[in-house]
Each structure stands twice: as structure tokens, then as C-alpha cells.
PDB file of C-alpha atoms in Angstrom:
ATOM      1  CA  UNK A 852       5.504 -16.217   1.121  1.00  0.00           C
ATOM      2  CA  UNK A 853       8.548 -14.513  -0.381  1.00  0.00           C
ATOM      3  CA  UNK A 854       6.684 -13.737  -3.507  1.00  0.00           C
ATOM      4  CA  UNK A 855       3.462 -12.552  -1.680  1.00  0.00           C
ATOM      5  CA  UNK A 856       5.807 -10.514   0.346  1.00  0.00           C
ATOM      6  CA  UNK A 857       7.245  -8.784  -3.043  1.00  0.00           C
ATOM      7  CA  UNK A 858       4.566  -8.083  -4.613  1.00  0.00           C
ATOM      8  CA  UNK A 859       2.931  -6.094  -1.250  1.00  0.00           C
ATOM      9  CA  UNK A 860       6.046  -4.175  -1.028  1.00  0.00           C
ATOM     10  CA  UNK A 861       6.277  -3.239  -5.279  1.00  0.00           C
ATOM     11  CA  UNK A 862       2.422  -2.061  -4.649  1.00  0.00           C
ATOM     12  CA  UNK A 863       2.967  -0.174  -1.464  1.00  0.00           C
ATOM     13  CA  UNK A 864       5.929   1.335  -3.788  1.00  0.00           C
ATOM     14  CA  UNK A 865       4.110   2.389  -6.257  1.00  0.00           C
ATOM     15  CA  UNK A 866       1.304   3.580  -4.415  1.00  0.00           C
ATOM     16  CA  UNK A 867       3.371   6.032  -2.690  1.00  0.00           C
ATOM     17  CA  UNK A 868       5.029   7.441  -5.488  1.00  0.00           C
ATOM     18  CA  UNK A 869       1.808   8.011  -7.140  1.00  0.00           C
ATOM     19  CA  UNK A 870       0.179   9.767  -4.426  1.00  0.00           C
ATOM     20  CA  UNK A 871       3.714  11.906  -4.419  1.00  0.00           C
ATOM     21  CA  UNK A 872       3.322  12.526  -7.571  1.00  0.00           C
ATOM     22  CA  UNK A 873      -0.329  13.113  -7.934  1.00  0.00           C
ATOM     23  CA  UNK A 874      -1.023  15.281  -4.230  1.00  0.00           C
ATOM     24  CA  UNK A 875       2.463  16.973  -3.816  1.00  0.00           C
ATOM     25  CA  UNK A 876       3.379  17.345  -7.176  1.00  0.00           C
ATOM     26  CA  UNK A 877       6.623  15.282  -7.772  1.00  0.00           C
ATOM     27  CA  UNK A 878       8.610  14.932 -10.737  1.00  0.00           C
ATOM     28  CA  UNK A 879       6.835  13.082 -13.480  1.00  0.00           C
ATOM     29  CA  UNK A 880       9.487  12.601 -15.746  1.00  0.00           C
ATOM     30  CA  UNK A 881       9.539   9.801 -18.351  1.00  0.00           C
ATOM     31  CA  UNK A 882      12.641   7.838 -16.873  1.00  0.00           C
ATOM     32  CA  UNK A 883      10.233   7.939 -13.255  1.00  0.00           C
ATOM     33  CA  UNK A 884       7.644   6.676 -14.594  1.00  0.00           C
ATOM     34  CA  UNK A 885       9.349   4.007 -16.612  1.00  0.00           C
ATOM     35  CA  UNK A 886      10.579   2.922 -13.514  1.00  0.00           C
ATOM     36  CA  UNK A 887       7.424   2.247 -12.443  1.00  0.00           C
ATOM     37  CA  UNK A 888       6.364   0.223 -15.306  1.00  0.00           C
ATOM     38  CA  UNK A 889       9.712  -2.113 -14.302  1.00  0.00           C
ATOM     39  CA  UNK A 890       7.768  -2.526 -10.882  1.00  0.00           C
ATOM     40  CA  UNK A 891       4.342  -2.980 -11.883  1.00  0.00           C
ATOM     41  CA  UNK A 892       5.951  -5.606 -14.778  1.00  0.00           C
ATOM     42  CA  UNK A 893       8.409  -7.637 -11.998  1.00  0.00           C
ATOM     43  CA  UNK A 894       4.787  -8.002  -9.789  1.00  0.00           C
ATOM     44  CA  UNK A 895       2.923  -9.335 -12.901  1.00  0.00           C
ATOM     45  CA  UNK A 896       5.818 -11.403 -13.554  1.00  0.00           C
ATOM     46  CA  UNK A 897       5.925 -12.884 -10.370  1.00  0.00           C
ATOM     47  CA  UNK A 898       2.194 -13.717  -9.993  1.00  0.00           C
ATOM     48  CA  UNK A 899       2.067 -15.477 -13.513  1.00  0.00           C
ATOM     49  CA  UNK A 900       5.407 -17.810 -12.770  1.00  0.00           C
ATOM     50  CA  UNK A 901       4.561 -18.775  -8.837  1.00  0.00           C
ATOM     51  CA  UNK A 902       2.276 -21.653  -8.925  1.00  0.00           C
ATOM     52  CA  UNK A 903      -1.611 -21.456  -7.281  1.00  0.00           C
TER      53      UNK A 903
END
């Protein structure tokens, strides 16, 4: 449930900071969006290691 949980959050995250960035035009520097990728990667992450 913890993983599930996570993974939620890290897309509700993301999706937020895209829509920041995409309808009220927030920063889009390199280091942001970087950041990002560290989310996106830690939910991948967790999905491939938690078992079925």
C-alpha cells in the first residue's frame, strides 16, 4: 500500500508542476526539470522492485 501510495503522490507531483509550467508559465529550467526525471525514475523504480 505504501508503494501504491508513492507512486499516486510522485504522479499527482508531477502533474501539477507540468500544468504550472505548461498553463501559467513557470520556470522551465534544466535543474526543474531534472528534478522531475528523479520523480518519474523513483516511481518506475518502485513499480519494477515491488512484487505483483
Amino acid at each position: 500500500m505504501g508503494t501504491a501510495y508513492a507512486a499516486w503522490t510522485g504522479i499527482g507531483i508531477i502533474g501539477t508542476i507540468l500544468l504550472g509550467i505548461l498553463l501559467f508559465g513557470e520556470s522551465r529550467e534544466m535543474l526543474r526539470i531534472l528534478c522531475l526525471l528523479l520523480i518519474l525514475s523513483g516511481i518506475i523504480g518502485l513499480w519494477a522492485v515491488t512484487p505483483g
